[in-house]
mmCIF file with all atom_site columns, C-alpha atoms in Angstrom:
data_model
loop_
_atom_site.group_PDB
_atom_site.id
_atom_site.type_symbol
_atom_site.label_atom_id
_atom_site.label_alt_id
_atom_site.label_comp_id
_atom_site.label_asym_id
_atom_site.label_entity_id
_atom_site.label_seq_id
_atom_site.pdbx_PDB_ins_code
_atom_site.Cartn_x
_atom_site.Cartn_y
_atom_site.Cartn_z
_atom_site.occupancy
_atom_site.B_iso_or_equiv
_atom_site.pdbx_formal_charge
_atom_site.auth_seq_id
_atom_site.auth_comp_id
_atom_site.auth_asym_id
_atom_site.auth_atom_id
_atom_site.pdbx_PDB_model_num
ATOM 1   C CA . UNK A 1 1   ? 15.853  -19.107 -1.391  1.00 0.00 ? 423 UNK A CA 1
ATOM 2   C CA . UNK A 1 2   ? 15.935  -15.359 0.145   1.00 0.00 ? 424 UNK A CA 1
ATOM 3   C CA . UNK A 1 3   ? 12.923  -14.082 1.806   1.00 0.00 ? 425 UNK A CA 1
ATOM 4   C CA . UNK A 1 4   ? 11.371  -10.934 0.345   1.00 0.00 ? 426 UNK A CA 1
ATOM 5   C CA . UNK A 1 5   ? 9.754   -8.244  1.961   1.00 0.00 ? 427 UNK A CA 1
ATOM 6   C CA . UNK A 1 6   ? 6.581   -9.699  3.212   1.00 0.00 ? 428 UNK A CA 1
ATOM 7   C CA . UNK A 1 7   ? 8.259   -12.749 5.150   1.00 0.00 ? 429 UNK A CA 1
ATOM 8   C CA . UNK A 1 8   ? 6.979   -15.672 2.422   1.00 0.00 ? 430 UNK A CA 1
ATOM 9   C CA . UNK A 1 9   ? 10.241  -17.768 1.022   1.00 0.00 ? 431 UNK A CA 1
ATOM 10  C CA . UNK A 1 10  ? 10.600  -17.154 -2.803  1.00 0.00 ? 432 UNK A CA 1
ATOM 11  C CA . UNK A 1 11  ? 9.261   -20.309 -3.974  1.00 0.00 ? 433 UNK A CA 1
ATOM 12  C CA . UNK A 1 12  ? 6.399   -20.450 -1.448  1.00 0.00 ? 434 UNK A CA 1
ATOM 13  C CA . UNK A 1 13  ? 5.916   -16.629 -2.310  1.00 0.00 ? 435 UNK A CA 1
ATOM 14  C CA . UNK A 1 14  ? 5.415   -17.589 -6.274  1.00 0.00 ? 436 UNK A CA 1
ATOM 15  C CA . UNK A 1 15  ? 2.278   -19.966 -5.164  1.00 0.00 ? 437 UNK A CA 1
ATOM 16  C CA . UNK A 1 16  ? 0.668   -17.148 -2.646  1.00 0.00 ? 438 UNK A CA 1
ATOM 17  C CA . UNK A 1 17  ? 0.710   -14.839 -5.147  1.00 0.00 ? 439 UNK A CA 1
ATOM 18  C CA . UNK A 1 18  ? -0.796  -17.031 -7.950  1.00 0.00 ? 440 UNK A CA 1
ATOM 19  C CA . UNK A 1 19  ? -3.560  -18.118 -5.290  1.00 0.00 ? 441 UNK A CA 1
ATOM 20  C CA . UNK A 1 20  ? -4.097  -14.696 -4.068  1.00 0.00 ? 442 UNK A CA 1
ATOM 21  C CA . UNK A 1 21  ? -4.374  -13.471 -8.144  1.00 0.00 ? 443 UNK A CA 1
ATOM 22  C CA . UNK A 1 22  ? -6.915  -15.803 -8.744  1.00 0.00 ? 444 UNK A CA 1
ATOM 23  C CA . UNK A 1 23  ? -9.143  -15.280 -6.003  1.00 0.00 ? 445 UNK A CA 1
ATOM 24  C CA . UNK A 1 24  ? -8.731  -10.942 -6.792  1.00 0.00 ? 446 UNK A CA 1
ATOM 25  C CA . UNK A 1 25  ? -9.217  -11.804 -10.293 1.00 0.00 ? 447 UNK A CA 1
ATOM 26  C CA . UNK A 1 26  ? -12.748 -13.703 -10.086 1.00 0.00 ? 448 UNK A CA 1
ATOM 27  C CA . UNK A 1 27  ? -13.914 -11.761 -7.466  1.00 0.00 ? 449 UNK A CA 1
ATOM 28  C CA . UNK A 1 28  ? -13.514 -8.505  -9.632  1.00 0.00 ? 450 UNK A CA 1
ATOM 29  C CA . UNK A 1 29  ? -14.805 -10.340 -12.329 1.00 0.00 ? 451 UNK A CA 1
ATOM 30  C CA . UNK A 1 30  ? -17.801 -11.265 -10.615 1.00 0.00 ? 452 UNK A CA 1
ATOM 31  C CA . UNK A 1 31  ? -18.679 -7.876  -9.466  1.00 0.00 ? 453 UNK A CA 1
ATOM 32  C CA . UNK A 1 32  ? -17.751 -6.488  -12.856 1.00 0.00 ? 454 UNK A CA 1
ATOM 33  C CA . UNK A 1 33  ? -19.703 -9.308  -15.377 1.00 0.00 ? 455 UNK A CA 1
ATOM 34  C CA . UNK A 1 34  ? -22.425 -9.360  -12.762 1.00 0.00 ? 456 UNK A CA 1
ATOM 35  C CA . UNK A 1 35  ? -22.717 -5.584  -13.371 1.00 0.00 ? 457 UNK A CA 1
ATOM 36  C CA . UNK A 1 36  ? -22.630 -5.776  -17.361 1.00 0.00 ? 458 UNK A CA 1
ATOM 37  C CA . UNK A 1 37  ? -24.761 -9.084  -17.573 1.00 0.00 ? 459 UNK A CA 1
ATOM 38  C CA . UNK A 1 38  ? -27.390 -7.524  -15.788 1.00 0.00 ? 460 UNK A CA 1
ATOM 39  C CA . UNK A 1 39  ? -27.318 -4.517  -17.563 1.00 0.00 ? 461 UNK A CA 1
ATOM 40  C CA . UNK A 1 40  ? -27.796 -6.164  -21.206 1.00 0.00 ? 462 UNK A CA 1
ATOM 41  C CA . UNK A 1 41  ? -30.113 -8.246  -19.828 1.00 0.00 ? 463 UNK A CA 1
ATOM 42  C CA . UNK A 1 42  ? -34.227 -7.801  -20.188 1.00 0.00 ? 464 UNK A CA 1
ATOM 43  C CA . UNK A 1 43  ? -36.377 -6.814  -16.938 1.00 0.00 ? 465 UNK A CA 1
ATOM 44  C CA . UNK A 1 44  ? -37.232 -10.353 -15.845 1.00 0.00 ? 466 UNK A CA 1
ATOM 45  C CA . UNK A 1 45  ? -33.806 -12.148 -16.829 1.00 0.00 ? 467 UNK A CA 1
ATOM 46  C CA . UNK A 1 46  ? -31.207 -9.459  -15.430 1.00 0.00 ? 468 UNK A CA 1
ATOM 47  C CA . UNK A 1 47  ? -30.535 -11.906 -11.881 1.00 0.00 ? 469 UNK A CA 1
ATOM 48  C CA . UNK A 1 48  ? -30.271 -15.163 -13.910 1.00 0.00 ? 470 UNK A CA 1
ATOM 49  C CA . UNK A 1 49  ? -28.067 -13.668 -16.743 1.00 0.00 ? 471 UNK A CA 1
ATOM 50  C CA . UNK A 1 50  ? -25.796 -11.672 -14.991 1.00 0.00 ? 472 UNK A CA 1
ATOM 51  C CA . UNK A 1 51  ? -25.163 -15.030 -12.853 1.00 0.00 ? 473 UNK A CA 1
ATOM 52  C CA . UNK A 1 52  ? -24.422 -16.771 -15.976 1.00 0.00 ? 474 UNK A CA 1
ATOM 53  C CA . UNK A 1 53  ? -21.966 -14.235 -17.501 1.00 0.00 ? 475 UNK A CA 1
ATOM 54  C CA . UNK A 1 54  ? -20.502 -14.186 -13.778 1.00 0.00 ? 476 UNK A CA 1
ATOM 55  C CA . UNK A 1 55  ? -19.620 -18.306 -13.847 1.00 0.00 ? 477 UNK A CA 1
ATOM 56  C CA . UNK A 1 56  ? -18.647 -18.091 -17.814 1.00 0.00 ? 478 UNK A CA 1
ATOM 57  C CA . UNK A 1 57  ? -16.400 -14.598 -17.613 1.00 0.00 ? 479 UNK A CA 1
ATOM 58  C CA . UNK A 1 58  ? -15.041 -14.204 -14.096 1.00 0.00 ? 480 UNK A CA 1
ATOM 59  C CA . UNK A 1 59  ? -12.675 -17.539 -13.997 1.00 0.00 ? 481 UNK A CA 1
ATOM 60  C CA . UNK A 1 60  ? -10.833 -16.559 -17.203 1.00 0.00 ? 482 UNK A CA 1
ATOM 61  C CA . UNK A 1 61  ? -10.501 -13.189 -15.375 1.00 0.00 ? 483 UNK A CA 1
ATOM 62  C CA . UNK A 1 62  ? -9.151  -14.913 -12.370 1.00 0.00 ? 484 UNK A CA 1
ATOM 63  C CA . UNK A 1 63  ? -7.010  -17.101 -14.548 1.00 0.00 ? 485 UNK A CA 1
ATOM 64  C CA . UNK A 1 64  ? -5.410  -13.725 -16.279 1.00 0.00 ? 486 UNK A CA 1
ATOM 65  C CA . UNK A 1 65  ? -4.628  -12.005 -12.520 1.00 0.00 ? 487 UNK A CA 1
ATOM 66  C CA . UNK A 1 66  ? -3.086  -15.380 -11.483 1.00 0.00 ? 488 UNK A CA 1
ATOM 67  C CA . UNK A 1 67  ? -0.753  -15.529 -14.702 1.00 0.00 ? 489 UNK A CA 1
ATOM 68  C CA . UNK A 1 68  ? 0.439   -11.947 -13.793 1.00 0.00 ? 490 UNK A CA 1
ATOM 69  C CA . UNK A 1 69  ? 0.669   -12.467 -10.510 1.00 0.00 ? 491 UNK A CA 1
ATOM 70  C CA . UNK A 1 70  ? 2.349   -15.625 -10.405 1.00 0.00 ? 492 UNK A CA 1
ATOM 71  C CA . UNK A 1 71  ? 5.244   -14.236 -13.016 1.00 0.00 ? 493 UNK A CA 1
ATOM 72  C CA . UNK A 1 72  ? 5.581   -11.132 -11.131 1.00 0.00 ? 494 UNK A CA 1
ATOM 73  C CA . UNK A 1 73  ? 6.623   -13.088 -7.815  1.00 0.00 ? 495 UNK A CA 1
ATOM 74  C CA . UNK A 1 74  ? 8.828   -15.448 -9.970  1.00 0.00 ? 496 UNK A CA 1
ATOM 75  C CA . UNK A 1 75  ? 10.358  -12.536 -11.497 1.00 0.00 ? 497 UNK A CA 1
ATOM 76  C CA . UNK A 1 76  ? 10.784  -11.034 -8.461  1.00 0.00 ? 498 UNK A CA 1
ATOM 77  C CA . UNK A 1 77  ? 12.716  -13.933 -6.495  1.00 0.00 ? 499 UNK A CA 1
ATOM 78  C CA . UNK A 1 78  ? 14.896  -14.356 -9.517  1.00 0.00 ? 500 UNK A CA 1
ATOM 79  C CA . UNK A 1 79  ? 15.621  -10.561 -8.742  1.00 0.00 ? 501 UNK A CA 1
ATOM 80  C CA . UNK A 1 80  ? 15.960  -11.247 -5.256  1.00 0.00 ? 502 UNK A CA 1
ATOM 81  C CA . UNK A 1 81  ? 18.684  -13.823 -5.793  1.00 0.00 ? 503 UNK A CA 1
ATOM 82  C CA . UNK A 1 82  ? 20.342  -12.112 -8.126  1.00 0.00 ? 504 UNK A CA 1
ATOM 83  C CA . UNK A 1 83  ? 20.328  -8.609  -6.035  1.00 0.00 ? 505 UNK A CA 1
ATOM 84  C CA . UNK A 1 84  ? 21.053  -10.194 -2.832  1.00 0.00 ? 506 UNK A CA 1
ATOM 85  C CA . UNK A 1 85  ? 18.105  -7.509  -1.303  1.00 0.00 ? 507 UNK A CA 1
ATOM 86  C CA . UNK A 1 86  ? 15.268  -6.796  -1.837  1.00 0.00 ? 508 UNK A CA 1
ATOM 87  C CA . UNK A 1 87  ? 14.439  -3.077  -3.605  1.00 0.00 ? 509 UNK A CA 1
ATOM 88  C CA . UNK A 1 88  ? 11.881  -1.016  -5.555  1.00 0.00 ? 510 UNK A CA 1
ATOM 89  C CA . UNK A 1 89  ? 14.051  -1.294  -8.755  1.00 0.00 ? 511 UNK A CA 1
ATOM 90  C CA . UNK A 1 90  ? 13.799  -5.213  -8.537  1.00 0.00 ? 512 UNK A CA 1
ATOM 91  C CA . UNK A 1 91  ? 9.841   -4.881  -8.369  1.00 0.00 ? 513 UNK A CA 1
ATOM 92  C CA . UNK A 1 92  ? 9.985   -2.366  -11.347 1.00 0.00 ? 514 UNK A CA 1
ATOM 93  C CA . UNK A 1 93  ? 11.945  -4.612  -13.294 1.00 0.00 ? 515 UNK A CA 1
ATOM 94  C CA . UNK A 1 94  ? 9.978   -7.642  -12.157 1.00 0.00 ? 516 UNK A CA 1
ATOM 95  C CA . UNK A 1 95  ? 6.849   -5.652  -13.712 1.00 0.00 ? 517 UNK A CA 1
ATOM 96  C CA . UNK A 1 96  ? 8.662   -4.804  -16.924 1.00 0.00 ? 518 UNK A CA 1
ATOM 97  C CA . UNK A 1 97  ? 9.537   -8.534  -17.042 1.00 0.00 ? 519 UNK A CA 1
ATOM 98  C CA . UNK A 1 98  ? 5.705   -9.602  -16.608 1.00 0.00 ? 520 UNK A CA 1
ATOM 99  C CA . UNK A 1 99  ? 4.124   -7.264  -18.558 1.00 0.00 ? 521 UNK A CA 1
ATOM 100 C CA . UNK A 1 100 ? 6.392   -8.103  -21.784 1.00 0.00 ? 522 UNK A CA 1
ATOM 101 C CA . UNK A 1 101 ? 6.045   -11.941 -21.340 1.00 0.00 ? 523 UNK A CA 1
ATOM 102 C CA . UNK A 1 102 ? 2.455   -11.642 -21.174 1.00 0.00 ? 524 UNK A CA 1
ATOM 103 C CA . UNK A 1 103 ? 2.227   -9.369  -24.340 1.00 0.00 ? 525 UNK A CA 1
ATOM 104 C CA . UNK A 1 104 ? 5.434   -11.620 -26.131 1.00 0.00 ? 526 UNK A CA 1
ATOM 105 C CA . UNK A 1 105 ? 3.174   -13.500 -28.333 1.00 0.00 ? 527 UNK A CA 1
ATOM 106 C CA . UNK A 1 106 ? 2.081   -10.331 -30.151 1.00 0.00 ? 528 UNK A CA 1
ATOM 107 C CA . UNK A 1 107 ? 5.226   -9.972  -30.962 1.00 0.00 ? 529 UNK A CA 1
ATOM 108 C CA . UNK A 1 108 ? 8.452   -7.527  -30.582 1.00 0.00 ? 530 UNK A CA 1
ATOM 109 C CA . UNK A 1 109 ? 6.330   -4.283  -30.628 1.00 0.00 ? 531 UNK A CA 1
ATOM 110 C CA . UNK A 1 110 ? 3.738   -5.627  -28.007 1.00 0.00 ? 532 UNK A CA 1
ATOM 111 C CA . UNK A 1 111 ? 7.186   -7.070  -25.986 1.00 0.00 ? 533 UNK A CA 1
ATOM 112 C CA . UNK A 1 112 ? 8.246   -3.553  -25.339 1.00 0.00 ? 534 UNK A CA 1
ATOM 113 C CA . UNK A 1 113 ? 5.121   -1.962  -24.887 1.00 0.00 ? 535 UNK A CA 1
ATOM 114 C CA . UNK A 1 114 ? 4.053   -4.850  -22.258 1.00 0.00 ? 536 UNK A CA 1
ATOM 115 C CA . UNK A 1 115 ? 7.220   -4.095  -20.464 1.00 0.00 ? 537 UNK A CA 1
ATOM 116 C CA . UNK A 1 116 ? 6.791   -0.262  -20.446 1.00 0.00 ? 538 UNK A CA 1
ATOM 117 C CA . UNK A 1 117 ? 3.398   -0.547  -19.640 1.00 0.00 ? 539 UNK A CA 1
ATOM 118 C CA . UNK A 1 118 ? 4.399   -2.923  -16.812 1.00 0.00 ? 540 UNK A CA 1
ATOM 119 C CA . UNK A 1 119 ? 7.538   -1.012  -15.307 1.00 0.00 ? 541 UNK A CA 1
ATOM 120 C CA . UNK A 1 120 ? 4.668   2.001   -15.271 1.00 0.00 ? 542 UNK A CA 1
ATOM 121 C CA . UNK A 1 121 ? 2.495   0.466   -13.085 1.00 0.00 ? 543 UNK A CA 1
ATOM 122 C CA . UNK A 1 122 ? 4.797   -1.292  -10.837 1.00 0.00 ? 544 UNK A CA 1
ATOM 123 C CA . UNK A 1 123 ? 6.797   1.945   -10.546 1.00 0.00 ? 545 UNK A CA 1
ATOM 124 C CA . UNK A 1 124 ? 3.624   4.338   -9.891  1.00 0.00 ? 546 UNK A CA 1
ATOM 125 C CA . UNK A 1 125 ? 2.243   1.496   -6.712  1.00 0.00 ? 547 UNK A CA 1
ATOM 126 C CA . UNK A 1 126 ? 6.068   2.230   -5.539  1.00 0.00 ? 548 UNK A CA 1
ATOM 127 C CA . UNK A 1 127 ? 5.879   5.808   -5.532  1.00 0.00 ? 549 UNK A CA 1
ATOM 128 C CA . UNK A 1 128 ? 2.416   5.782   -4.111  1.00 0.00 ? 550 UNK A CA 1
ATOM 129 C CA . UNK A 1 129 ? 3.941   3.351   -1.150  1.00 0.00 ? 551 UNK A CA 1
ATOM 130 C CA . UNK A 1 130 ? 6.729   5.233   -0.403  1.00 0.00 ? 552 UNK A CA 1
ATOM 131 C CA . UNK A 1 131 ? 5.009   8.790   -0.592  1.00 0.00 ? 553 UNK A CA 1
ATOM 132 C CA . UNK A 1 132 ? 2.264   6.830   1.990   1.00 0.00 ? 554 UNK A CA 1
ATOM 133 C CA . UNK A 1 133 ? 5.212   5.600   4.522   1.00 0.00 ? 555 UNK A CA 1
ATOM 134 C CA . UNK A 1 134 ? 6.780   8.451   4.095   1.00 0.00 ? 556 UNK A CA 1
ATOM 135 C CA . UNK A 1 135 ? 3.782   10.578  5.133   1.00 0.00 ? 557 UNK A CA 1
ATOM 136 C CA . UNK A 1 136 ? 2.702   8.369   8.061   1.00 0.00 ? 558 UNK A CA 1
ATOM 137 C CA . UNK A 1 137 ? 6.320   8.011   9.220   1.00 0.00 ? 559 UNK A CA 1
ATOM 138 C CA . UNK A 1 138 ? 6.548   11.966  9.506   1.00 0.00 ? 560 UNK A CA 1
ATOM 139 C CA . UNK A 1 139 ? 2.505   11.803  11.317  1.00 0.00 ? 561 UNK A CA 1
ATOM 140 C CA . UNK A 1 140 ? 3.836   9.384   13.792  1.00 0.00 ? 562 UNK A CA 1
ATOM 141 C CA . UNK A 1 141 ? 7.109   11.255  14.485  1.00 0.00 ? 563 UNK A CA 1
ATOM 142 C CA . UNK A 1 142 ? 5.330   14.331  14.819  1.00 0.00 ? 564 UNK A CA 1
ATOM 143 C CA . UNK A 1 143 ? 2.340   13.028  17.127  1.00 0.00 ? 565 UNK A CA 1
ATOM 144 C CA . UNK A 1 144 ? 5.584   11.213  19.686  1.00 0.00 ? 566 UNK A CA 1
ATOM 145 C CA . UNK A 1 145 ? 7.200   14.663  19.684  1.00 0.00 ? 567 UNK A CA 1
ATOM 146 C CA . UNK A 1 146 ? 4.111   16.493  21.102  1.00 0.00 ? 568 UNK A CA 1
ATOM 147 C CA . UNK A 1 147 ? 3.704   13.910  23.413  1.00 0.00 ? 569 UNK A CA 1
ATOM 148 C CA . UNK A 1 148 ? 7.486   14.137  24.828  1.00 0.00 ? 570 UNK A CA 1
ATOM 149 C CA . UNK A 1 149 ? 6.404   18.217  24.639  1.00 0.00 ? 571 UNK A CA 1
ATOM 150 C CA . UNK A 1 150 ? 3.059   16.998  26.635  1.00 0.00 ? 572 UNK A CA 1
ATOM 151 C CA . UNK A 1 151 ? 5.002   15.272  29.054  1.00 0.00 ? 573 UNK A CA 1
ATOM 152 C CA . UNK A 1 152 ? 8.006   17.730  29.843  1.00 0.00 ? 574 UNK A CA 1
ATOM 153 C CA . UNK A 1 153 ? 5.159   20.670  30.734  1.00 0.00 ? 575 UNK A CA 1
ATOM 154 C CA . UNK A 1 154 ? 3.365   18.596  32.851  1.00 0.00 ? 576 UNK A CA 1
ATOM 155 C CA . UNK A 1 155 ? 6.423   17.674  34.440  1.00 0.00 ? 577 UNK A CA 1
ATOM 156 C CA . UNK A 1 156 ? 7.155   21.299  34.505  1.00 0.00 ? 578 UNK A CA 1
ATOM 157 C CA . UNK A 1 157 ? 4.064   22.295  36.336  1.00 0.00 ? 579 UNK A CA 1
ATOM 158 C CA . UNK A 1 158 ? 4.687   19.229  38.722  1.00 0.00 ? 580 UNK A CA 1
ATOM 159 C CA . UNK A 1 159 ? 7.826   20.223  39.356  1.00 0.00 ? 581 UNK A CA 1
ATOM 160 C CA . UNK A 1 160 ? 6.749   24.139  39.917  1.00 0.00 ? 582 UNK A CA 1
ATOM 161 C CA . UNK A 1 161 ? 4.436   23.102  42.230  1.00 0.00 ? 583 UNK A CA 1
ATOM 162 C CA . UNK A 1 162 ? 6.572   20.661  44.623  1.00 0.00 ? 584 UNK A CA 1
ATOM 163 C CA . UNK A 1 163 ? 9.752   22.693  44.269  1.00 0.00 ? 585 UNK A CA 1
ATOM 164 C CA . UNK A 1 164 ? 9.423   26.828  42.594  1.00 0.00 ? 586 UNK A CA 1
ATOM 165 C CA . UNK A 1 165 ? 12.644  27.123  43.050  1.00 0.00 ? 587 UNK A CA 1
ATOM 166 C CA . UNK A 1 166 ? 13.991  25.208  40.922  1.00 0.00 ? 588 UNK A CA 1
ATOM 167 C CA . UNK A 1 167 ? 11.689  26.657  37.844  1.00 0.00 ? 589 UNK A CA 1
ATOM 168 C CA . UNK A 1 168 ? 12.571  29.712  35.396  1.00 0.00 ? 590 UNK A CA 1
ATOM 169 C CA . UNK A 1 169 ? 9.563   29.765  33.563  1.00 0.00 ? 591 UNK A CA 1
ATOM 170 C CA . UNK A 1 170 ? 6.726   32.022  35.033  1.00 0.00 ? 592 UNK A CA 1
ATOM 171 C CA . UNK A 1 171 ? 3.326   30.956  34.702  1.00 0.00 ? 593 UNK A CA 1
ATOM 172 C CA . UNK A 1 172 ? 2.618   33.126  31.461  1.00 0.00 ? 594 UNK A CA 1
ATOM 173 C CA . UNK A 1 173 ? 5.292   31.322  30.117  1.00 0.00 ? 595 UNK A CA 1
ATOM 174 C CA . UNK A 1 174 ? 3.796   27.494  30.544  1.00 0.00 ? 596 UNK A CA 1
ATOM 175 C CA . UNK A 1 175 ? 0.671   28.798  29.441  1.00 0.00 ? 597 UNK A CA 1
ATOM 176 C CA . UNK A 1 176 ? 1.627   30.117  26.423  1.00 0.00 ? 598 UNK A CA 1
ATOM 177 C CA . UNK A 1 177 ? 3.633   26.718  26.005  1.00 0.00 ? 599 UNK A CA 1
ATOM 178 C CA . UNK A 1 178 ? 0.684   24.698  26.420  1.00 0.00 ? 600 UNK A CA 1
ATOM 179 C CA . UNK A 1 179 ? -2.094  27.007  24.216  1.00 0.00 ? 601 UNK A CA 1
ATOM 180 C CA . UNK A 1 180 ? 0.679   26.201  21.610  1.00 0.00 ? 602 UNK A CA 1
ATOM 181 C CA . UNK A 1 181 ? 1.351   22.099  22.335  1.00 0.00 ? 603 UNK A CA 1
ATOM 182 C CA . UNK A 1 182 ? -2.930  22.514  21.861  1.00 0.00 ? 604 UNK A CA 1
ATOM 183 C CA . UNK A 1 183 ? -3.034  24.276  18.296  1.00 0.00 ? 605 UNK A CA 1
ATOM 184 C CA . UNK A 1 184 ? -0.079  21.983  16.644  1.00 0.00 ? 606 UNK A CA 1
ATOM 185 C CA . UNK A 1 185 ? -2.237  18.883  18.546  1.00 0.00 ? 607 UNK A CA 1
ATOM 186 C CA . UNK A 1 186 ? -5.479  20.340  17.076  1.00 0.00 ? 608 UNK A CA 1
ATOM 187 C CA . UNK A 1 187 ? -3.543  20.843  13.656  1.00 0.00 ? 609 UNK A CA 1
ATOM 188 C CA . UNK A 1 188 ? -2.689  17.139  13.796  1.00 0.00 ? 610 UNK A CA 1
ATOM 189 C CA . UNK A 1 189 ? -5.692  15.469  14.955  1.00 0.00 ? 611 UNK A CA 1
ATOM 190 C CA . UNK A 1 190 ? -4.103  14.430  18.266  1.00 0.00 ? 612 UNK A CA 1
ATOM 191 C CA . UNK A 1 191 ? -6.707  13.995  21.055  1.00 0.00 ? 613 UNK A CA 1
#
């Protein structure tokens, strides 16, 4: 039993995910079939219908999220254990893996374009997640270096005042150091 990214043990992981499939599942169906019953629907009937089509649609919905779900984590703590780690490539491969086993009873030709189709998505949520860390890991080291920059002027201008001396820096100098700590703070969004 390894642990995967998220902290859940594998085969506690494989029941979350089914659980949390279902509930995504039937509450997209219900906004969805709500939508569509009420628009086929006549004037008077559009509530009432689209609340039927909601409670006859939206569970087989559900059911269809938690079946992809629920193989996706499985495939993805077999990957685990077989990997040792836990990586992008197992998560692509764990989407290949679901998307062909749900398509498998189309046969061969639906296989492989289930697992293509599959390995796509899971592969394009990766990319997306690591260009989104990526991005607010380079925010967050940028907005600690203008605050060390914050601190060492105004440690500067402390120090300037208790002991000139000991400063190189004229005046001009730590103001043209702080109008510039203000634009790349402005350019950031840093209050």
């Amino acid at each position: 039993m390894r642990s995967t990214r998220d902290g859940l043990l594998c085969p506690h992981r494989v029941i979350d995910d089914v659980g949390g499939g279902f509930s995504l599942g039937t509450m997209l169906g219900a906004l969805v079939y709500m939508a569509k019953g009420a628009y086929n629907s006549p004037k008077r009937e559009r509530l009432w219908n689209g609340l039927q089509l909601v409670k006859k649609r939206a569970p087989l919905l559900g059911g269809g999220f938690a079946a992809w779900m629920g193989l996706f984590g499985f495939f993805q703590c077999v990957m685990v254990d077989i990997t040792h780690h836990d990586s992008h490539m197992n998560q692509v491969l764990a989407g290949a893996l679901t998307g062909g086993i749900i398509q498998m009873r189309g046969g061969p030709r639906y296989f492989l374009r289930g697992f293509l189709s599959g390995a796509v998505f899971i592969g394009v949520f990766n990319l997306v997640e690591i260009f989104v860390s990526k991005s607010q890991m380079k925010y967050e080291t940028d907005t600690r270096h203008l605050q060390h920059r914050s601190r060492v002027l105004d440690e500067i201008s402390r120090l300037r005042s208790a002991r000139p001396e000991l400063v190189t820096c004229s005046e001009a100098e730590l103001e043209v150091m702080r109008s510039e700590l203000i634009s790349d703070m402005t350019r950031l969004n840093i209050d």
